[in-house]
PDB file of C-alpha atoms in Angstrom:
ATOM      1  CA  MET P  25      20.155  10.257-111.020  1.00  0.00           C
ATOM      2  CA  MET P  26      16.900  11.482-110.312  1.00  0.00           C
ATOM      3  CA  LYS P  27      15.441   8.403-108.608  1.00  0.00           C
ATOM      4  CA  LYS P  28      18.724   7.959-106.442  1.00  0.00           C
ATOM      5  CA  SER P  29      17.843  11.294-104.978  1.00  0.00           C
ATOM      6  CA  VAL P  30      14.494  11.144-104.482  1.00  0.00           C
ATOM      7  CA  PHE P  31      15.265   7.382-102.705  1.00  0.00           C
ATOM      8  CA  ALA P  32      17.981   9.304-100.578  1.00  0.00           C
ATOM      9  CA  CYS P  33      15.608  11.699 -99.220  1.00  0.00           C
ATOM     10  CA  MET P  34      13.230   9.626 -98.554  1.00  0.00           C
ATOM     11  CA  ALA P  35      15.670   7.162 -96.314  1.00  0.00           C
ATOM     12  CA  ALA P  36      16.915  10.202 -94.608  1.00  0.00           C
ATOM     13  CA  ILE P  37      13.240  11.224 -93.529  1.00  0.00           C
ATOM     14  CA  LEU P  38      12.874   7.650 -92.528  1.00  0.00           C
ATOM     15  CA  LEU P  39      16.205   7.441 -90.567  1.00  0.00           C
ATOM     16  CA  CYS P  40      15.081  11.157 -88.928  1.00  0.00           C
ATOM     17  CA  SER P  41      11.704   9.376 -87.964  1.00  0.00           C
ATOM     18  CA  LEU P  42      12.910   6.127 -86.510  1.00  0.00           C
ATOM     19  CA  THR P  43      15.686   7.873 -83.966  1.00  0.00           C
ATOM     20  CA  ALA P  44      12.752  10.266 -82.860  1.00  0.00           C
ATOM     21  CA  CYS P  45      10.267   7.124 -81.772  1.00  0.00           C
ATOM     22  CA  GLY P  46      13.269   5.702 -80.255  1.00  0.00           C
ATOM     23  CA  SER P  47      14.144   9.285 -78.097  1.00  0.00           C
ATOM     24  CA  SER P  48      10.565   9.177 -77.292  1.00  0.00           C
ATOM     25  CA  SER P  49      10.557   5.491 -75.911  1.00  0.00           C
ATOM     26  CA  GLU P  50      13.164   5.830 -73.730  1.00  0.00           C
ATOM     27  CA  GLU P  51      11.909   9.255 -71.729  1.00  0.00           C
ATOM     28  CA  THR P  52       8.548   7.162 -71.206  1.00  0.00           C
ATOM     29  CA  GLY P  53      10.738   4.402 -69.702  1.00  0.00           C
ATOM     30  CA  GLU P  54      11.721   6.784 -67.473  1.00  0.00           C
ATOM     31  CA  ILE P  55       8.689   8.181 -66.450  1.00  0.00           C
ATOM     32  CA  VAL P  56       6.899   4.837 -66.002  1.00  0.00           C
ATOM     33  CA  THR P  57       9.115   3.973 -63.550  1.00  0.00           C
ATOM     34  CA  ALA P  58      10.104   6.810 -61.451  1.00  0.00           C
ATOM     35  CA  PRO P  59       6.639   6.619 -59.837  1.00  0.00           C
ATOM     36  CA  GLU P  60       6.972   2.862 -59.047  1.00  0.00           C
ATOM     37  CA  ALA P  61       9.393   3.658 -56.332  1.00  0.00           C
ATOM     38  CA  PRO P  62       7.158   5.631 -53.670  1.00  0.00           C
ATOM     39  CA  ALA P  63       4.284   2.702 -54.661  1.00  0.00           C
ATOM     40  CA  GLU P  64       6.805   0.372 -53.500  1.00  0.00           C
ATOM     41  CA  GLU P  65       8.082   1.970 -50.232  1.00  0.00           C
ATOM     42  CA  THR P  66       4.004   2.847 -49.522  1.00  0.00           C
ATOM     43  CA  GLU P  67       4.171  -1.072 -49.413  1.00  0.00           C
ATOM     44  CA  ASN P  68       6.666  -1.727 -47.099  1.00  0.00           C
ATOM     45  CA  GLY P  69       5.599   0.964 -44.857  1.00  0.00           C
ATOM     46  CA  ALA P  70       7.988   3.731 -45.422  1.00  0.00           C
ATOM     47  CA  GLN P  71       6.063   6.207 -46.350  1.00  0.00           C
ATOM     48  CA  ASP P  72       2.611   4.950 -45.046  1.00  0.00           C
ATOM     49  CA  PRO P  73       0.843   7.319 -42.684  1.00  0.00           C
ATOM     50  CA  ASP P  74      -0.775   4.011 -40.930  1.00  0.00           C
ATOM     51  CA  ALA P  75       1.991   1.843 -40.798  1.00  0.00           C
ATOM     52  CA  ASP P  76       2.554   2.324 -36.938  1.00  0.00           C
ATOM     53  CA  GLY P  77      -1.556   2.929 -36.498  1.00  0.00           C
ATOM     54  CA  PRO P  78      -2.917   5.314 -34.747  1.00  0.00           C
ATOM     55  CA  SER P  79      -4.928   2.041 -33.232  1.00  0.00           C
ATOM     56  CA  GLU P  80      -1.502   0.340 -32.276  1.00  0.00           C
ATOM     57  CA  THR P  81      -0.143   2.799 -30.581  1.00  0.00           C
ATOM     58  CA  ALA P  82      -3.232   4.363 -28.912  1.00  0.00           C
ATOM     59  CA  GLU P  83      -4.614   1.368 -27.300  1.00  0.00           C
ATOM     60  CA  PRO P  84      -1.705   0.296 -25.242  1.00  0.00           C
ATOM     61  CA  ALA P  85      -1.713   4.108 -24.222  1.00  0.00           C
ATOM     62  CA  GLU P  86      -5.651   4.160 -23.208  1.00  0.00           C
ATOM     63  CA  THR P  87      -4.846   0.652 -21.151  1.00  0.00           C
ATOM     64  CA  ASP P  88      -2.098   1.710 -19.208  1.00  0.00           C
ATOM     65  CA  SER P  89      -3.819   4.948 -18.191  1.00  0.00           C
ATOM     66  CA  GLY P  90      -6.698   3.050 -16.828  1.00  0.00           C
ATOM     67  CA  ASP P  91      -4.765   1.070 -15.130  1.00  0.00           C
ATOM     68  CA  ALA P  92      -2.717   3.680 -13.363  1.00  0.00           C
ATOM     69  CA  GLU P  93      -6.046   5.096 -12.815  1.00  0.00           C
ATOM     70  CA  SER P  94      -7.535   1.457 -11.344  1.00  0.00           C
ATOM     71  CA  THR P  95      -4.175   1.353  -9.128  1.00  0.00           C
ATOM     72  CA  ALA P  96      -4.776   5.117  -7.892  1.00  0.00           C
ATOM     73  CA  GLU P  97      -8.738   4.747  -7.209  1.00  0.00           C
ATOM     74  CA  SER P  98      -7.586   1.017  -5.517  1.00  0.00           C
ATOM     75  CA  ASP P  99      -4.377   2.834  -2.893  1.00  0.00           C
ATOM     76  CA  ALA P 100      -7.358   5.673  -1.922  1.00  0.00           C
ATOM     77  CA  GLY P 101      -9.736   3.219  -1.538  1.00  0.00           C
ATOM     78  CA  GLU P 102      -7.355   1.611   1.464  1.00  0.00           C
ATOM     79  CA  THR P 103      -7.931   2.123   4.956  1.00  0.00           C
ATOM     80  CA  LYS P 104      -4.524   2.696   6.444  1.00  0.00           C
ATOM     81  CA  ALA P 105      -4.094   0.505   9.976  1.00  0.00           C
ATOM     82  CA  LEU P 106      -1.607   0.831  12.579  1.00  0.00           C
ATOM     83  CA  VAL P 107      -1.081  -2.076  15.443  1.00  0.00           C
ATOM     84  CA  VAL P 108      -0.072  -0.593  18.376  1.00  0.00           C
ATOM     85  CA  TYR P 109       1.263  -2.898  21.292  1.00  0.00           C
ATOM     86  CA  PHE P 110       2.671  -2.706  24.610  1.00  0.00           C
ATOM     87  CA  SER P 111       4.142  -6.378  26.072  1.00  0.00           C
ATOM     88  CA  ALA P 112       6.314  -6.998  29.156  1.00  0.00           C
ATOM     89  CA  THR P 113       6.774 -11.258  28.647  1.00  0.00           C
ATOM     90  CA  GLY P 114       6.373 -11.143  24.716  1.00  0.00           C
ATOM     91  CA  ASN P 115       2.459 -12.707  24.926  1.00  0.00           C
ATOM     92  CA  THR P 116       0.919  -9.193  23.518  1.00  0.00           C
ATOM     93  CA  LYS P 117       3.397  -9.210  21.069  1.00  0.00           C
ATOM     94  CA  ALA P 118       2.816 -12.244  19.631  1.00  0.00           C
ATOM     95  CA  ALA P 119      -1.093 -11.589  18.771  1.00  0.00           C
ATOM     96  CA  ALA P 120      -0.373  -8.497  17.661  1.00  0.00           C
ATOM     97  CA  GLU P 121       2.153  -9.695  14.933  1.00  0.00           C
ATOM     98  CA  THR P 122      -0.438 -11.895  14.056  1.00  0.00           C
ATOM     99  CA  LEU P 123      -3.072  -9.530  13.812  1.00  0.00           C
ATOM    100  CA  ALA P 124      -0.498  -6.550  11.617  1.00  0.00           C
ATOM    101  CA  GLY P 125      -0.124  -9.462   9.450  1.00  0.00           C
ATOM    102  CA  LEU P 126      -3.330 -10.603   9.228  1.00  0.00           C
ATOM    103  CA  GLN P 127      -4.718  -6.672   7.728  1.00  0.00           C
ATOM    104  CA  GLY P 128      -1.264  -5.849   6.596  1.00  0.00           C
ATOM    105  CA  ALA P 129      -1.165  -2.910   8.998  1.00  0.00           C
ATOM    106  CA  ASP P 130       1.935  -0.754  10.523  1.00  0.00           C
ATOM    107  CA  LEU P 131       3.129  -2.537  13.606  1.00  0.00           C
ATOM    108  CA  TYR P 132       4.268  -0.075  16.773  1.00  0.00           C
ATOM    109  CA  GLU P 133       5.608  -1.268  20.064  1.00  0.00           C
ATOM    110  CA  ILE P 134       5.197   1.446  22.968  1.00  0.00           C
ATOM    111  CA  VAL P 135       8.493   0.910  24.472  1.00  0.00           C
ATOM    112  CA  PRO P 136       9.113   2.386  28.469  1.00  0.00           C
ATOM    113  CA  GLU P 137      12.003   4.751  28.759  1.00  0.00           C
ATOM    114  CA  GLU P 138      13.019   2.656  31.513  1.00  0.00           C
ATOM    115  CA  PRO P 139      12.341  -0.865  30.796  1.00  0.00           C
ATOM    116  CA  TYR P 140      10.138  -3.432  33.209  1.00  0.00           C
ATOM    117  CA  THR P 141      12.403  -6.436  34.863  1.00  0.00           C
ATOM    118  CA  GLU P 142      11.492  -9.565  36.253  1.00  0.00           C
ATOM    119  CA  GLU P 143      11.423  -8.559  39.542  1.00  0.00           C
ATOM    120  CA  ASP P 144       9.110  -5.533  38.440  1.00  0.00           C
ATOM    121  CA  LEU P 145       6.693  -8.155  37.098  1.00  0.00           C
ATOM    122  CA  ASP P 146       6.428 -10.099  40.582  1.00  0.00           C
ATOM    123  CA  TYR P 147       2.812 -10.106  40.777  1.00  0.00           C
ATOM    124  CA  ASN P 148       3.104 -11.511  44.404  1.00  0.00           C
ATOM    125  CA  ASP P 149       4.959  -8.723  45.874  1.00  0.00           C
ATOM    126  CA  ARG P 150       3.249  -5.888  46.346  1.00  0.00           C
ATOM    127  CA  THR P 151       6.309  -3.848  46.211  1.00  0.00           C
ATOM    128  CA  THR P 152       6.932  -3.906  43.039  1.00  0.00           C
ATOM    129  CA  ARG P 153       7.499  -1.410  40.802  1.00  0.00           C
ATOM    130  CA  THR P 154       4.130  -2.591  38.592  1.00  0.00           C
ATOM    131  CA  THR P 155       2.263  -2.537  42.011  1.00  0.00           C
ATOM    132  CA  ALA P 156       2.869   0.729  42.710  1.00  0.00           C
ATOM    133  CA  GLU P 157       2.151   2.164  39.195  1.00  0.00           C
ATOM    134  CA  GLN P 158      -1.085   0.330  39.355  1.00  0.00           C
ATOM    135  CA  ASN P 159      -2.176   1.185  42.583  1.00  0.00           C
ATOM    136  CA  ASP P 160      -1.589   4.950  41.362  1.00  0.00           C
ATOM    137  CA  PRO P 161      -4.332   6.771  38.965  1.00  0.00           C
ATOM    138  CA  ASP P 162      -1.936   8.956  38.256  1.00  0.00           C
ATOM    139  CA  ALA P 163       1.217   6.913  37.431  1.00  0.00           C
ATOM    140  CA  ARG P 164       2.350   7.691  33.714  1.00  0.00           C
ATOM    141  CA  PRO P 165       5.739   5.643  32.597  1.00  0.00           C
ATOM    142  CA  GLU P 166       7.472   7.325  30.054  1.00  0.00           C
ATOM    143  CA  MET P 167       7.663   6.133  26.469  1.00  0.00           C
ATOM    144  CA  ALA P 168      10.958   5.734  24.976  1.00  0.00           C
ATOM    145  CA  GLY P 169      11.289   5.983  20.653  1.00  0.00           C
ATOM    146  CA  GLU P 170      10.213   8.245  17.978  1.00  0.00           C
ATOM    147  CA  ALA P 171       6.342  10.084  18.180  1.00  0.00           C
ATOM    148  CA  LEU P 172       4.246   8.318  15.424  1.00  0.00           C
ATOM    149  CA  ASP P 173       2.424  10.054  12.767  1.00  0.00           C
ATOM    150  CA  ILE P 174      -0.889   9.317  14.164  1.00  0.00           C
ATOM    151  CA  ASP P 175      -2.868  11.292  11.766  1.00  0.00           C
ATOM    152  CA  SER P 176      -2.291   9.114   8.612  1.00  0.00           C
ATOM    153  CA  TYR P 177      -4.249   5.787  10.279  1.00  0.00           C
ATOM    154  CA  GLU P 178      -7.556   5.446  10.354  1.00  0.00           C
ATOM    155  CA  ILE P 179      -8.217   2.550  11.959  1.00  0.00           C
ATOM    156  CA  ILE P 180      -5.795   1.581  15.686  1.00  0.00           C
ATOM    157  CA  TYR P 181      -5.986  -1.341  16.787  1.00  0.00           C
ATOM    158  CA  VAL P 182      -4.360  -1.648  20.721  1.00  0.00           C
ATOM    159  CA  GLY P 183      -3.210  -4.605  22.335  1.00  0.00           C
ATOM    160  CA  TYR P 184      -1.521  -4.829  25.626  1.00  0.00           C
ATOM    161  CA  PRO P 185      -1.449  -7.349  28.782  1.00  0.00           C
ATOM    162  CA  ILE P 186      -3.809  -7.086  31.952  1.00  0.00           C
ATOM    163  CA  TRP P 187      -2.532  -5.742  34.864  1.00  0.00           C
ATOM    164  CA  TRP P 188      -4.443  -5.729  38.341  1.00  0.00           C
ATOM    165  CA  GLY P 189      -7.836  -5.718  36.348  1.00  0.00           C
ATOM    166  CA  ASP P 190      -6.471  -3.284  33.870  1.00  0.00           C
ATOM    167  CA  MET P 191      -4.572  -1.771  31.133  1.00  0.00           C
ATOM    168  CA  PRO P 192      -1.106  -1.039  32.115  1.00  0.00           C
ATOM    169  CA  ARG P 193      -0.239   2.751  33.246  1.00  0.00           C
ATOM    170  CA  ILE P 194       2.209   3.097  30.133  1.00  0.00           C
ATOM    171  CA  LEU P 195      -1.067   2.518  27.786  1.00  0.00           C
ATOM    172  CA  TYR P 196      -2.506   5.789  30.101  1.00  0.00           C
ATOM    173  CA  THR P 197       0.433   7.406  28.880  1.00  0.00           C
ATOM    174  CA  PHE P 198      -0.468   6.851  25.623  1.00  0.00           C
ATOM    175  CA  PHE P 199      -3.489   7.881  24.902  1.00  0.00           C
ATOM    176  CA  ASP P 200      -2.486  11.093  27.277  1.00  0.00           C
ATOM    177  CA  ALA P 201      -0.128  11.599  24.405  1.00  0.00           C
ATOM    178  CA  TYR P 202      -2.493  11.008  21.236  1.00  0.00           C
ATOM    179  CA  ASP P 203      -5.883  12.515  20.143  1.00  0.00           C
ATOM    180  CA  LEU P 204      -7.919  10.012  18.384  1.00  0.00           C
ATOM    181  CA  THR P 205     -10.883  11.811  17.382  1.00  0.00           C
ATOM    182  CA  GLY P 206     -12.359  10.477  14.302  1.00  0.00           C
ATOM    183  CA  LYS P 207      -9.855   7.309  14.331  1.00  0.00           C
ATOM    184  CA  THR P 208     -11.444   3.689  15.130  1.00  0.00           C
ATOM    185  CA  VAL P 209      -9.364   2.141  18.079  1.00  0.00           C
ATOM    186  CA  ALA P 210      -9.923  -1.559  18.703  1.00  0.00           C
ATOM    187  CA  PRO P 211      -8.490  -2.784  21.456  1.00  0.00           C
ATOM    188  CA  PHE P 212      -7.244  -6.374  22.255  1.00  0.00           C
ATOM    189  CA  CYS P 213      -5.273  -8.166  25.266  1.00  0.00           C
ATOM    190  CA  THR P 214      -3.842 -10.870  26.854  1.00  0.00           C
ATOM    191  CA  SER P 215      -4.576 -11.914  30.359  1.00  0.00           C
ATOM    192  CA  GLY P 216      -4.624 -15.552  32.240  1.00  0.00           C
ATOM    193  CA  GLY P 217      -8.548 -14.698  32.844  1.00  0.00           C
ATOM    194  CA  SER P 218      -9.541 -11.503  33.897  1.00  0.00           C
ATOM    195  CA  GLY P 219     -10.405 -11.018  30.161  1.00  0.00           C
ATOM    196  CA  LEU P 220     -11.326  -7.613  29.253  1.00  0.00           C
ATOM    197  CA  SER P 221     -11.721  -5.966  32.717  1.00  0.00           C
ATOM    198  CA  GLY P 222     -13.676  -3.086  31.414  1.00  0.00           C
ATOM    199  CA  THR P 223     -10.735  -1.481  29.396  1.00  0.00           C
ATOM    200  CA  PRO P 224     -12.313  -0.725  26.518  1.00  0.00           C
ATOM    201  CA  ASP P 225     -14.851   1.778  27.939  1.00  0.00           C
ATOM    202  CA  ARG P 226     -11.556   3.527  29.637  1.00  0.00           C
ATOM    203  CA  ILE P 227     -10.074   3.929  26.389  1.00  0.00           C
ATOM    204  CA  GLN P 228     -13.349   5.551  25.392  1.00  0.00           C
ATOM    205  CA  GLU P 229     -13.277   7.874  28.019  1.00  0.00           C
ATOM    206  CA  LEU P 230      -9.721   8.941  27.362  1.00  0.00           C
ATOM    207  CA  GLU P 231     -10.709   9.713  23.764  1.00  0.00           C
ATOM    208  CA  ALA P 232     -14.012  10.528  23.737  1.00  0.00           C
ATOM    209  CA  GLY P 233     -14.247  11.597  20.404  1.00  0.00           C
ATOM    210  CA  ALA P 234     -12.783   8.068  18.770  1.00  0.00           C
ATOM    211  CA  GLU P 235     -15.085   5.463  17.794  1.00  0.00           C
ATOM    212  CA  VAL P 236     -14.012   2.414  20.192  1.00  0.00           C
ATOM    213  CA  THR P 237     -15.058  -1.333  19.075  1.00  0.00           C
ATOM    214  CA  ASP P 238     -15.738  -3.765  20.839  1.00  0.00           C
ATOM    215  CA  GLY P 239     -12.501  -5.867  22.532  1.00  0.00           C
ATOM    216  CA  LEU P 240     -10.862  -9.222  22.119  1.00  0.00           C
ATOM    217  CA  ALA P 241      -9.535 -11.264  25.391  1.00  0.00           C
ATOM    218  CA  ILE P 242      -6.740 -13.734  24.007  1.00  0.00           C
ATOM    219  CA  SER P 243      -5.373 -16.393  26.598  1.00  0.00           C
ATOM    220  CA  GLY P 244      -2.038 -15.342  27.307  1.00  0.00           C
ATOM    221  CA  SER P 245      -0.863 -18.827  27.027  1.00  0.00           C
ATOM    222  CA  GLY P 246      -2.962 -18.985  23.454  1.00  0.00           C
ATOM    223  CA  ALA P 247      -1.412 -15.829  22.551  1.00  0.00           C
ATOM    224  CA  THR P 248       1.335 -17.535  19.470  1.00  0.00           C
ATOM    225  CA  ASP P 249      -2.204 -19.061  17.925  1.00  0.00           C
ATOM    226  CA  ALA P 250      -4.498 -16.309  18.052  1.00  0.00           C
ATOM    227  CA  GLU P 251      -4.683 -16.169  14.425  1.00  0.00           C
ATOM    228  CA  SER P 252      -8.465 -17.980  14.439  1.00  0.00           C
ATOM    229  CA  ASP P 253      -9.492 -15.743  17.264  1.00  0.00           C
ATOM    230  CA  LEU P 254      -8.623 -12.836  15.657  1.00  0.00           C
ATOM    231  CA  LYS P 255      -9.901 -13.744  12.631  1.00  0.00           C
ATOM    232  CA  GLU P 256     -13.623 -13.862  14.229  1.00  0.00           C
ATOM    233  CA  TRP P 257     -13.056 -11.054  16.244  1.00  0.00           C
ATOM    234  CA  LEU P 258     -12.165  -8.682  13.028  1.00  0.00           C
ATOM    235  CA  ALA P 259     -15.536 -10.177  11.481  1.00  0.00           C
ATOM    236  CA  ALA P 260     -17.683  -9.298  14.698  1.00  0.00           C
ATOM    237  CA  ILE P 261     -15.982  -6.062  14.817  1.00  0.00           C
ATOM    238  CA  GLY P 262     -16.544  -4.876  10.750  1.00  0.00           C
ATOM    239  CA  GLN P 263     -12.776  -5.096  10.119  1.00  0.00           C
ATOM    240  CA  GLN P 264     -12.895  -8.527   8.252  1.00  0.00           C
ATOM    241  CA  ILE P 265      -9.916  -9.534   5.954  1.00  0.00           C
TER     242      ILE P 265
END
């Protein structure tokens, strides 16, 4: 009986020991696997503070900023140009449009309040309107249209035909209306053979505060094909494309 009791006690002790060891092993398994989840998320980038990397986001932002600054500096460095012209027959208009295209300039047409007719432009009739105007130094034909914001331009190209050895009187109206002090004024004209007829000097007298460049005379018949002449002139006056 005693042996059986001792055997029973030893069996009970052994069973308790096995039960205790099994419980400890299960708890340890949970502890081991719990840290594995953060480690797995980090590898996938979910909790990795460098997954989106400052270097990946900062570099594009820096590049965009640099591009914006370069564009701003480029725009600030551009010279804003305007081509102003008066044309009664279309010759000066053709040259003005070509020039504006070459320089990327704005274009503004001087339009008379009272348009010129074919009869007005009859140079052989000394009683015509244009003859009377050109013979009157004080004649100032009215201009139509909206006023110019001349202050926003640095260089102003001025085109006109030559009438009776001078600019049309409506050009005098234009120069009386606008103060071009501090501007660069580059005159060009179309003519049948009389050239510039001293008009750049007259413009300088009218706009004493402006810098008037050498002018360009274009043959009226060649005004529609004046690109090469205009390019040579632009290079000569320092306004090369």
